[in-house]
Amino acid sequence: MGLISYCQRQEELVAREAKLSRRVSRLALLPKGRWYHFWDDAVMEGPGQVSLDAPLEQIPLLVKAGSILPMTEDEKLMLHLYPPVEGSSEGCVYSDAGDGYAEWRIDRFEMVRDENGLQLTWEQQGDYPFPYKSVQLHLHGLKLQQAWVDGAEVACQGNVLECDRFEKVYLRGGL
């Protein structure tokens, strides 16, 4: 059997082998654009074909530049930010009680890339309360040098910024 390459969402490319084998690498056909390896942030440019390490315990996963990948852990919303090469991109997170009948909320995020870094704006719609105790921003593709949350400079740890709900964050960084 051969390679299966598919886009799980427009921003994600998953490559897996159709048959389990001892082989530890897979070929993937990349669509046009800049792609980041989810596990190690290696940068790849498409279109083209790439070979990806693929141990059985870790599926190869690529994230397209311009993506905002939300994840949760211990009542924390983690946003993995993969800046667009240029211009802007958007993402959103939907939350509700899970019963389908009550209040809901959509948190919309917009990233705008400039020559010095990245601006992230956050708008909320709906009446459901924010279900997380904190927010953690993970910046990929740029080395975070300084950060401002709603105009106030804040400390960051490596490429990670911990904060509360905000309207605007500016992340200054270089390659």
XYZ file of C-alpha atoms in Angstrom:
175
model
C 0.000 0.000 0.000
C 1.083 3.565 -0.480
C 1.103 7.004 0.984
C -2.026 8.686 2.267
C -1.755 12.490 2.402
C -4.756 14.549 3.366
C -5.721 17.888 4.798
C -7.556 17.425 8.079
C -8.407 21.108 7.964
C -7.178 23.678 5.469
C -4.306 24.467 7.856
C -3.129 20.920 8.627
C -1.510 18.266 6.481
C -1.394 14.715 7.824
C 0.763 12.068 6.165
C 0.428 8.433 7.122
C 1.142 5.061 5.595
C -1.878 3.051 4.509
C -0.225 -0.118 5.843
C 1.765 -0.467 9.069
C 5.391 -1.253 8.457
C 8.777 -0.903 10.085
C 9.561 2.055 7.841
C 10.225 5.165 9.903
C 9.785 7.828 7.238
C 6.939 8.835 4.939
C 6.683 10.884 1.786
C 4.190 13.736 1.791
C 3.051 15.969 -1.055
C 2.964 19.549 0.199
C 0.474 22.039 -1.203
C 1.787 25.530 -1.999
C 2.886 27.601 0.993
C 5.088 27.512 4.070
C 4.572 24.553 6.406
C 5.845 23.880 9.949
C 6.485 20.420 11.347
C 4.246 20.296 14.436
C 6.710 18.356 16.597
C 9.962 20.270 15.931
C 9.027 23.486 14.028
C 11.135 22.536 10.987
C 10.117 24.763 8.055
C 9.175 23.346 4.648
C 8.117 25.141 1.481
C 5.516 23.779 -0.909
C 4.576 22.758 -3.454
C 6.754 19.710 -3.451
C 7.445 16.339 -1.936
C 9.134 15.890 1.456
C 10.240 12.923 3.523
C 8.969 12.978 7.119
C 10.101 10.886 10.081
C 7.146 8.737 11.100
C 7.658 6.540 14.144
C 4.529 4.539 14.991
C 3.979 6.531 18.202
C 3.989 9.958 16.488
C 1.988 10.751 13.369
C 3.625 13.264 11.009
C 1.690 16.523 11.261
C 2.402 19.760 9.385
C 0.774 23.121 10.106
C 0.464 25.808 7.430
C 1.841 29.302 8.058
C -1.039 31.605 8.994
C -2.714 29.013 11.223
C -3.955 29.504 14.763
C -4.101 26.065 16.350
C -6.146 26.003 19.601
C -5.496 23.341 22.245
C -6.544 22.949 25.872
C -4.802 21.593 28.939
C -5.711 21.914 32.637
C -8.328 24.674 32.133
C -5.865 26.615 29.972
C -6.471 27.720 26.382
C -3.262 27.336 24.409
C -3.060 29.081 21.047
C -0.247 27.899 18.804
C 0.454 30.807 16.454
C 2.042 30.095 13.081
C 2.422 33.598 11.588
C 1.465 34.208 7.986
C 4.397 34.826 5.662
C 2.828 38.226 5.004
C -0.526 39.891 5.580
C -3.140 38.510 7.943
C -5.046 35.365 8.867
C -7.875 34.416 11.217
C -9.038 31.613 13.468
C -11.788 30.995 16.001
C -12.705 28.866 19.015
C -16.316 27.831 19.726
C -17.431 27.094 23.305
C -20.706 26.040 24.922
C -21.970 23.834 27.759
C -22.059 20.836 25.442
C -25.831 20.364 25.575
C -26.604 22.225 22.350
C -29.426 24.265 23.900
C -27.974 27.057 25.979
C -25.527 29.915 25.685
C -22.530 29.790 23.369
C -19.520 31.910 22.475
C -17.141 32.337 19.583
C -13.685 33.758 20.237
C -12.252 35.194 17.017
C -8.545 35.799 16.573
C -6.774 37.732 13.836
C -3.012 37.675 13.250
C -1.382 40.498 11.297
C 2.262 40.109 10.311
C 4.563 43.098 9.891
C 8.318 43.488 9.442
C 8.971 43.409 13.230
C 6.587 40.772 14.499
C 2.965 39.842 14.903
C -0.193 41.494 16.219
C -2.973 39.268 17.566
C -6.443 40.705 18.193
C -9.232 38.911 20.065
C -12.963 39.540 19.734
C -15.708 37.598 21.481
C -19.315 36.979 20.475
C -22.037 35.268 22.534
C -22.992 35.046 26.222
C -21.328 31.821 27.351
C -18.643 32.597 29.980
C -15.015 32.114 28.977
C -14.377 28.503 30.073
C -10.626 28.769 30.717
C -8.654 30.138 33.663
C -5.725 31.360 31.585
C -4.370 31.747 28.076
C -0.996 30.642 26.787
C 0.350 31.858 23.446
C 2.971 29.694 21.715
C 4.780 31.511 18.900
C 6.223 29.378 16.101
C 8.467 30.549 13.264
C 9.769 33.661 15.039
C 12.046 34.046 18.050
C 10.048 36.024 20.620
C 12.005 39.040 21.886
C 9.361 41.294 23.478
C 5.631 41.166 24.113
C 2.901 43.683 24.905
C -0.592 42.810 26.143
C -3.125 45.616 25.664
C -0.263 48.124 25.419
C 1.660 47.016 28.543
C 5.002 45.252 28.127
C 5.026 41.788 29.718
C 7.623 39.094 30.357
C 7.717 35.968 28.235
C 9.370 32.579 28.688
C 11.132 31.551 25.491
C 8.470 31.592 22.787
C 5.582 31.266 25.253
C 3.484 34.044 26.769
C 1.046 33.437 29.660
C -1.744 35.978 29.988
C -5.404 36.549 30.760
C -8.129 37.616 28.349
C -6.871 40.446 26.107
C -7.924 42.620 23.197
C -4.516 43.028 21.508
C -1.155 41.380 21.878
C 1.937 42.430 19.982
C 4.777 39.920 19.728
C 8.088 41.296 18.493
C 10.444 38.707 17.134
C 12.993 37.778 14.542
C 13.912 34.690 12.579
